Coordinates of C-alpha atoms in Angstrom, one line a residue:
Chain A
M1 CA 0.0 0.0 0.0
A2 CA 1.3 3.4 -1.0
N3 CA 1.8 6.0 1.6
V4 CA -1.4 7.9 2.3
F5 CA 0.5 11.1 3.2
R6 CA 3.0 12.4 0.8
P7 CA 6.1 14.1 2.2
R8 CA 4.6 17.5 1.4
A9 CA 1.6 16.7 3.7
D10 CA 3.8 17.5 6.6
L11 CA 4.5 20.9 5.3
W12 CA 0.8 21.5 4.5
L13 CA -0.2 20.5 8.0
R14 CA 2.3 22.9 9.5
Q15 CA 1.2 25.6 7.2
I16 CA -2.5 25.1 7.9
A17 CA -1.8 25.0 11.7
A18 CA 0.2 28.2 11.5
F19 CA -2.5 29.9 9.4
A20 CA -5.2 28.7 11.8
V21 CA -3.3 30.3 14.7
L22 CA -2.7 33.5 12.9
A23 CA -6.3 33.6 11.6
S24 CA -7.8 33.1 15.0
V25 CA -5.5 35.7 16.6
G26 CA -6.3 38.1 13.7
G27 CA -10.0 37.2 13.7
T28 CA -10.2 37.9 17.5
A29 CA -8.4 41.2 17.1
A30 CA -10.7 42.1 14.2
L31 CA -13.8 41.2 16.3
Y32 CA -12.6 43.3 19.2
Y33 CA -11.9 46.2 16.8
Y34 CA -14.9 45.9 14.5
G35 CA -17.5 44.3 16.7
P36 CA -18.3 46.9 19.3
P37 CA -20.5 49.9 18.8
E38 CA -17.4 52.1 18.6
Y39 CA -17.1 50.7 15.1
T40 CA -20.6 49.7 14.1
R41 CA -22.4 52.8 15.2
V42 CA -20.0 55.7 15.4
G43 CA -19.9 57.5 12.1
Y44 CA -23.3 56.4 11.0
A45 CA -24.6 59.4 8.9
P46 CA -27.7 58.4 6.9
L47 CA -28.9 60.5 4.0
Q48 CA -31.9 62.4 5.2
P49 CA -35.0 63.2 3.0
T50 CA -34.2 66.9 3.3
A51 CA -30.7 68.3 3.3
F52 CA -31.1 69.9 6.7
S53 CA -27.9 71.2 8.1
H54 CA -27.2 71.6 11.8
E55 CA -24.0 73.3 10.9
L56 CA -26.0 76.1 9.2
H57 CA -28.9 76.3 11.7
A58 CA -27.3 75.6 15.0
G59 CA -23.8 76.8 14.0
Q60 CA -24.0 79.8 11.7
I61 CA -27.5 81.1 12.5
G62 CA -26.9 80.2 16.2
M63 CA -30.3 78.7 16.9
S64 CA -30.6 77.0 20.3
C65 CA -31.2 73.3 20.2
L66 CA -34.4 73.9 22.1
Y67 CA -36.0 75.9 19.3
C68 CA -36.5 72.7 17.5
H69 CA -35.8 69.9 20.1
S70 CA -38.1 71.8 22.5
N71 CA -39.0 68.7 24.5
V72 CA -35.6 67.8 25.6
E73 CA -35.7 69.5 29.0
E74 CA -39.1 68.1 29.9
S75 CA -39.3 64.7 28.3
P76 CA -37.5 61.4 27.8
H77 CA -37.5 62.2 24.1
A78 CA -35.7 65.0 22.5
M79 CA -38.0 64.6 19.5
V80 CA -37.4 65.7 15.9
P81 CA -39.3 68.9 15.2
P82 CA -42.6 68.9 13.4
T83 CA -42.7 70.4 9.9
A84 CA -44.5 73.5 11.3
T85 CA -41.3 74.4 13.1
C86 CA -39.4 74.6 9.8
L87 CA -42.1 76.6 8.2
N88 CA -41.9 79.3 10.9
C89 CA -39.0 80.6 8.9
H90 CA -39.2 78.8 5.6
N91 CA -42.5 80.2 4.7
Q92 CA -40.4 83.3 3.9
V93 CA -36.7 82.3 4.0
R94 CA -35.7 80.4 0.8
A95 CA -39.4 79.9 0.2
N96 CA -38.8 78.6 -3.3
S97 CA -35.6 76.6 -2.7
P98 CA -35.8 73.1 -4.3
L99 CA -33.9 71.8 -1.3
L100 CA -37.0 72.5 0.8
A101 CA -39.6 71.0 -1.6
E102 CA -40.1 68.0 0.7
I103 CA -40.8 70.3 3.7
R104 CA -43.3 72.5 1.8
E105 CA -45.0 69.4 0.4
A106 CA -45.3 68.0 3.9
G107 CA -46.6 71.3 5.2
K108 CA -49.3 71.3 2.6
T109 CA -50.5 67.7 2.9
G110 CA -49.8 67.2 6.6
R111 CA -47.8 64.1 5.8
A112 CA -44.9 63.5 8.1
V113 CA -41.3 63.9 6.8
A114 CA -39.6 60.5 7.0
W115 CA -36.4 61.6 8.8
E116 CA -34.0 58.7 9.1
R117 CA -33.3 57.9 12.7
V118 CA -29.7 58.1 13.8
H119 CA -29.5 57.3 17.5
K120 CA -31.4 54.5 18.9
T121 CA -30.9 52.6 22.2
P122 CA -32.4 49.1 22.2
D123 CA -36.0 48.9 23.3
Y124 CA -35.0 47.2 26.6
V125 CA -33.0 50.2 27.7
Y126 CA -34.7 53.1 29.5
F127 CA -33.1 56.4 28.5
N128 CA -34.3 59.8 29.5
H129 CA -33.1 63.1 28.0
S130 CA -34.6 65.5 30.6
V131 CA -32.8 63.9 33.6
H132 CA -29.5 64.3 31.9
V133 CA -30.0 67.8 30.4
K134 CA -31.5 69.2 33.7
R135 CA -28.6 67.8 35.7
G136 CA -26.1 69.5 33.5
V137 CA -25.0 66.8 31.0
G138 CA -24.5 68.7 27.8
C139 CA -25.7 67.5 24.4
V140 CA -22.1 67.5 23.3
S141 CA -21.2 64.7 25.7
C142 CA -23.4 62.3 23.9
H143 CA -23.9 63.7 20.4
G144 CA -20.6 65.5 19.7
K145 CA -20.2 68.8 18.0
V146 CA -23.6 68.8 16.3
N147 CA -23.2 72.5 15.4
E148 CA -20.3 71.6 13.1
M149 CA -22.1 68.7 11.3
P150 CA -23.7 69.4 8.0
I151 CA -25.2 66.0 8.2
I152 CA -25.9 64.5 11.6
R153 CA -23.4 61.8 12.5
H154 CA -23.5 59.2 15.3
D155 CA -20.6 60.5 17.4
Q156 CA -20.6 58.3 20.5
P157 CA -21.0 54.5 20.8
L158 CA -24.1 54.6 23.2
S159 CA -23.0 51.3 24.5
M160 CA -23.7 50.1 28.0
G161 CA -20.0 50.5 29.0
W162 CA -20.0 54.0 27.7
C163 CA -23.1 54.9 29.7
L164 CA -21.6 53.4 32.8
E165 CA -18.3 55.2 32.4
C166 CA -20.1 58.5 32.8
H167 CA -22.5 57.2 35.5
R168 CA -19.5 56.2 37.6
N169 CA -17.7 59.5 37.2
P170 CA -20.1 62.1 36.0
E171 CA -17.8 65.0 37.1
F172 CA -15.9 64.6 33.8
A173 CA -19.0 65.7 32.0
L174 CA -21.1 67.9 34.3
R175 CA -21.6 71.6 33.5
P176 CA -24.1 74.2 34.7
P177 CA -27.5 73.0 33.5
S178 CA -28.0 76.4 31.8
E179 CA -25.1 75.6 29.5
A180 CA -26.3 72.2 28.5
T181 CA -27.2 73.3 25.0
N182 CA -24.1 75.4 24.5
L183 CA -21.9 73.0 22.6
D184 CA -18.9 75.3 22.8
W185 CA -18.9 75.7 26.6
S186 CA -15.6 75.2 28.4
P187 CA -14.9 75.6 32.1
P188 CA -14.3 79.1 33.2
V189 CA -10.6 80.2 33.2
G190 CA -8.8 79.0 36.2
Q191 CA -11.1 76.1 36.8
T192 CA -10.8 72.5 35.5
Q193 CA -13.6 70.4 34.3
V194 CA -13.3 68.1 37.3
E195 CA -13.6 71.0 39.8
V196 CA -16.7 72.4 38.1
G197 CA -18.1 68.9 37.8
L198 CA -17.5 68.0 41.4
H199 CA -19.1 71.3 42.5
I200 CA -22.2 70.7 40.4
K201 CA -22.3 67.0 41.5
Q202 CA -22.4 68.1 45.1
Q203 CA -24.7 71.1 44.6
L204 CA -27.4 69.1 42.7
A205 CA -26.7 65.8 44.5
V206 CA -26.2 64.1 41.2
N207 CA -26.2 60.3 41.7
P208 CA -26.6 58.5 38.4
P209 CA -27.9 54.9 38.6
Q210 CA -25.4 52.1 38.3
T211 CA -27.7 49.2 39.2
C212 CA -29.2 47.2 36.4
A213 CA -32.8 48.3 37.2
G214 CA -31.8 52.0 36.7
C215 CA -31.5 51.5 32.9
H216 CA -33.3 48.2 32.4
R217 CA -36.7 48.9 34.0
Chain B
M1 CA 5.8 29.4 5.7
R2 CA 6.4 32.7 3.9
N3 CA 3.3 32.0 1.9
V4 CA 1.2 31.6 5.0
V5 CA 2.4 34.9 6.5
L6 CA 1.9 36.5 3.1
L7 CA -1.6 35.1 2.9
F8 CA -2.4 36.3 6.4
V9 CA -1.1 39.8 5.7
V10 CA -3.1 40.0 2.5
A11 CA -6.3 38.9 4.3
A12 CA -5.7 41.4 7.1
L13 CA -5.1 44.2 4.6
L14 CA -8.2 43.3 2.6
T15 CA -10.3 43.2 5.8
A16 CA -8.9 46.6 6.9
A17 CA -9.5 48.1 3.4
A18 CA -13.1 46.8 3.3
L19 CA -14.0 47.7 6.9
G20 CA -12.0 50.9 7.4
V21 CA -11.2 52.4 10.8
R22 CA -13.4 53.2 13.7
G23 CA -15.5 56.4 13.3
R24 CA -15.6 56.1 9.5
V25 CA -18.5 58.0 8.2
S26 CA -21.0 55.7 6.5
E27 CA -24.5 55.9 5.2
N28 CA -25.2 52.3 6.0
R29 CA -27.3 51.2 8.9
P30 CA -25.2 49.8 11.8
L31 CA -24.8 46.1 11.5
M32 CA -26.8 44.2 14.1
L33 CA -25.1 40.9 14.8
V34 CA -27.3 39.9 17.7
P35 CA -30.5 41.9 17.5
D36 CA -31.8 40.2 20.7
M37 CA -34.8 42.3 21.9
D38 CA -33.6 45.5 20.4
F39 CA -36.8 46.0 18.5
Q40 CA -39.8 45.0 20.5
P41 CA -43.3 45.0 19.1
R42 CA -44.2 48.3 20.7
V43 CA -44.7 51.8 19.5
D44 CA -41.8 54.2 20.1
A45 CA -42.2 58.0 20.1
Q46 CA -42.3 59.4 16.6
S47 CA -41.9 56.0 15.0
E48 CA -43.5 54.9 11.7
S49 CA -46.6 52.9 11.8
E50 CA -47.8 50.3 9.3
F51 CA -51.2 50.2 10.8
F52 CA -52.5 53.8 10.4
A53 CA -53.1 55.1 7.0
D54 CA -51.0 58.3 7.5
G55 CA -48.0 56.3 8.6
R56 CA -47.7 57.8 12.1
S57 CA -47.8 55.8 15.3
M58 CA -48.4 59.0 17.4
R59 CA -52.0 60.0 17.0
T60 CA -53.5 63.4 17.3
P61 CA -56.1 63.6 20.0
P62 CA -59.7 63.9 18.7
A63 CA -61.1 67.4 18.7
G64 CA -62.5 68.4 22.0
T65 CA -60.6 66.0 24.2
V66 CA -58.7 67.1 27.2
P67 CA -55.2 65.9 28.0
F68 CA -55.1 63.8 31.1
G69 CA -52.1 63.0 33.3
G70 CA -49.1 65.0 34.1
G71 CA -45.8 65.8 32.4
D72 CA -44.5 63.4 29.8
Y73 CA -41.5 62.5 32.0
A74 CA -43.5 61.6 35.1
S75 CA -46.0 59.6 33.1
D76 CA -43.3 57.8 31.2
A77 CA -41.6 56.9 34.5
G78 CA -44.9 55.3 35.6
A79 CA -46.1 58.1 37.9
P80 CA -48.8 60.1 36.2
T81 CA -49.5 63.2 38.3
P82 CA -52.8 65.1 38.3
N83 CA -52.6 67.9 35.7
A84 CA -53.5 71.2 37.3
D85 CA -54.0 72.7 33.9
M86 CA -56.4 70.0 32.8
L87 CA -59.3 72.1 31.7
A88 CA -57.3 75.2 30.9
G89 CA -60.2 77.0 32.4
D90 CA -58.7 80.3 33.4
E91 CA -59.4 82.4 30.3
S92 CA -57.1 85.2 31.1
Y93 CA -54.2 82.9 31.9
Y94 CA -54.6 80.5 29.0
Q95 CA -56.0 82.8 26.3
G96 CA -54.8 86.2 27.4
K97 CA -58.3 87.4 27.1
K98 CA -61.2 88.3 29.5
N99 CA -64.7 88.7 28.1
G100 CA -63.4 88.9 24.6
K101 CA -60.8 91.7 25.4
F102 CA -57.1 91.3 25.8
V103 CA -56.0 91.5 29.4
E104 CA -54.0 94.5 30.4
N105 CA -52.5 93.0 33.5
F106 CA -50.5 89.9 34.1
P107 CA -52.7 87.1 35.4
L108 CA -49.8 85.7 37.5
A109 CA -47.4 87.2 40.1
L110 CA -44.2 88.6 38.6
D111 CA -40.8 88.2 40.2
I112 CA -37.3 88.4 39.0
A113 CA -37.1 84.6 38.5
L114 CA -39.9 84.7 36.1
I115 CA -38.3 87.5 34.1
E116 CA -35.0 85.7 34.0
R117 CA -36.8 82.7 32.7
G118 CA -38.5 84.9 30.2
R119 CA -35.1 86.2 29.0
E120 CA -33.8 82.7 28.6
R121 CA -36.9 81.5 26.6
F122 CA -37.0 84.7 24.6
N123 CA -33.4 84.2 23.5
I124 CA -34.2 80.6 22.5
Y125 CA -37.5 81.1 20.6
C126 CA -37.8 84.8 19.6
A127 CA -34.4 86.4 19.3
V128 CA -33.6 84.6 16.0
C129 CA -36.2 86.9 14.4
H130 CA -36.9 89.7 16.8
G131 CA -33.3 90.2 17.8
G132 CA -31.8 90.1 21.3
A133 CA -33.0 93.6 22.1
G134 CA -36.4 93.2 20.3
M135 CA -35.4 95.7 17.6
G136 CA -36.7 93.4 14.9
N137 CA -33.2 92.7 13.6
G138 CA -32.6 89.1 14.4
I139 CA -30.3 87.0 12.3
T140 CA -33.0 85.6 10.0
T141 CA -33.9 89.1 8.9
K142 CA -30.5 89.3 7.3
R143 CA -31.3 86.1 5.4
G144 CA -34.6 86.9 3.8
L145 CA -37.2 87.2 6.6
V146 CA -39.2 90.4 6.3
G147 CA -41.8 92.2 8.3
V148 CA -40.5 91.6 11.8
P149 CA -41.7 94.6 13.9
N150 CA -39.6 96.5 16.4
Y151 CA -40.9 96.1 20.0
H152 CA -39.9 99.7 20.7
D153 CA -42.4 101.1 18.3
E154 CA -45.2 103.1 19.8
R155 CA -47.9 100.7 18.8
L156 CA -46.2 97.6 20.2
R157 CA -45.3 99.4 23.5
K158 CA -49.1 100.1 23.9
L159 CA -50.0 96.5 23.2
P160 CA -51.9 94.9 26.1
V161 CA -49.9 92.0 27.6
G162 CA -52.7 89.7 26.6
E163 CA -52.2 90.5 23.0
I164 CA -48.5 89.7 23.2
Y165 CA -49.4 86.5 24.9
S166 CA -51.9 85.8 22.1
A167 CA -49.2 86.5 19.4
I168 CA -47.2 83.7 21.0
T169 CA -50.2 81.4 21.5
N170 CA -52.0 81.9 18.2
G171 CA -49.5 83.5 16.0
K172 CA -50.1 86.8 14.3
G173 CA -50.0 87.5 10.6
Q174 CA -46.7 86.2 9.2
M175 CA -45.6 84.9 12.6
A176 CA -46.6 81.3 13.4
S177 CA -47.9 80.1 16.7
Y178 CA -45.3 79.1 19.4
A179 CA -47.9 77.3 21.6
A180 CA -46.4 73.9 20.8
Q181 CA -42.9 74.9 22.0
V182 CA -43.6 77.3 24.8
A183 CA -45.8 76.3 27.8
P184 CA -48.4 78.9 29.1
R185 CA -46.3 79.9 32.1
D186 CA -43.2 80.4 29.9
R187 CA -45.3 82.5 27.5
W188 CA -46.1 84.8 30.3
A189 CA -42.5 84.9 31.3
I190 CA -41.6 85.9 27.8
V191 CA -44.3 88.6 27.8
A192 CA -42.8 90.0 31.0
Y193 CA -39.4 90.0 29.5
V194 CA -40.7 91.7 26.3
R195 CA -42.2 94.4 28.6
A196 CA -38.9 94.7 30.3
L197 CA -37.1 95.1 27.0
Q198 CA -39.6 97.8 25.9
R199 CA -39.1 99.5 29.2
S200 CA -35.3 99.4 28.9
G201 CA -35.5 100.8 25.4
H202 CA -37.1 104.0 26.8
A203 CA -35.4 104.2 30.2
A204 CA -34.0 107.3 31.6
L205 CA -30.9 107.4 33.7
G206 CA -33.1 107.8 36.7
D207 CA -34.5 104.3 36.2
V208 CA -31.1 102.7 36.7
P209 CA -30.2 101.8 40.3
V210 CA -27.6 104.3 41.5
A211 CA -24.9 101.7 41.9
F212 CA -25.0 101.0 38.1
R213 CA -25.2 104.5 36.8
G214 CA -21.5 105.2 36.6
E215 CA -21.0 102.1 34.5
L216 CA -23.7 103.2 32.1
E217 CA -22.3 106.7 31.7
K218 CA -18.9 105.1 30.8
T219 CA -20.4 102.8 28.1
K220 CA -22.9 105.2 26.5
T221 CA -24.0 103.8 23.2
D222 CA -26.7 104.8 20.8
D223 CA -28.4 101.5 20.4
V224 CA -30.5 99.7 22.9
K225 CA -28.9 96.8 24.6
P226 CA -30.8 93.8 26.0
A227 CA -31.4 94.4 29.6
P228 CA -28.7 92.8 31.7
A229 CA -29.7 91.0 34.8
A230 CA -28.8 93.7 37.1
K231 CA -30.8 96.3 35.2
A232 CA -33.9 94.2 35.2
A233 CA -34.6 95.1 38.8
P234 CA -36.4 98.3 38.1
D235 CA -38.3 96.6 35.3
T236 CA -39.7 94.2 37.8
K237 CA -41.2 96.9 39.8
K238 CA -42.6 98.5 36.8
S239 CA -44.2 95.3 35.6
A240 CA -45.4 94.4 39.0
S241 CA -47.1 97.8 39.4
E242 CA -48.7 97.2 36.1
K243 CA -50.4 94.2 37.5
N244 CA -52.0 96.2 40.3
P245 CA -52.3 99.7 39.1

């Protein structure tokens, strides 16, 4: 009976084994790098039905977030503004712009504009905007520099680890609640973020939940 | 062995080239490897509905119904509180009118906190058009919005407070209603601040508390500035006395 394995089989075996080791190391590394929301979500910037620009409205024109997201201080949901809010200005400003055709159409027919959702926590997570904004967590901590984004982009991972990182040490993010919508706020000269944060944490008795039932209720 | 390493390097490079780095901007929906219970068969705020013909899952209340329950947050957290405003019965408070005429006096007590609140709300909702000092020169007027009046005009200074309130609540001419964004109490706070602005536009030196006069003389300018917090004090008195003439 001839040899089942040729002399080269030994080499093949070694090469396959080496490749398997490399591939599993590489695959694990890739999974760690590409698996978490830091990769999957951050940078998500869907095309919206209307070319609405935060960079223009919140940046150049300097509108407060609350003009449009007016619920954010009172409600769990920041909410995307109704068409009527756009028409406050756009019944006059750029009233014939083709870029606003969708908005005018929606205003006339009462149909909703199908904005593409960017940020979404899973349905088993309880998230509440008003608690955060009223306690001095700025929009910028969770949404990034929205006033510099022509198209809204997912800026933070919104993963559980990320939520908890802040809930353990909120002083790295806290600011006076009146500055929550001011994305360019920085601590007053001579004070560090941690000093300001610790002061506010004490003053408002900020105590974010770290127990499971705080966010999974 | 060299081939194996080469193959691995090529595979790694291909993966990296295809997937990019973290934070890469992409129009594609995030990949959901394990969707677990991320999307439960429930209705989220502002979500799309396949059931209703207009595609909205949030319904408009039928005409004539009265909202029940308290603030959104409390209700959402499972603790609906009785709503004091349920029937919106106080006509002068909720409509700015009494017996069909605009009220001349504030239907709530004024204090400095309310005016401060009014200033904050005014700067959010009104200043983009009316300008920080109410001169009708907000930033949108430089980008094509016309017809914004100056609060310091004679006619607007004579406007009953109820009519300013009504302009916010129901809109007026070219200006749309802000009732959806501004709650009744905040509307009155804004009205109080508008009154304070109007007052400050026509203030004499004698209206300024003595302590601040020196400062004013130093920085004399021609245009009206938005009333700074310290200057709002005399305005409070003025507005309060308006309430009980």
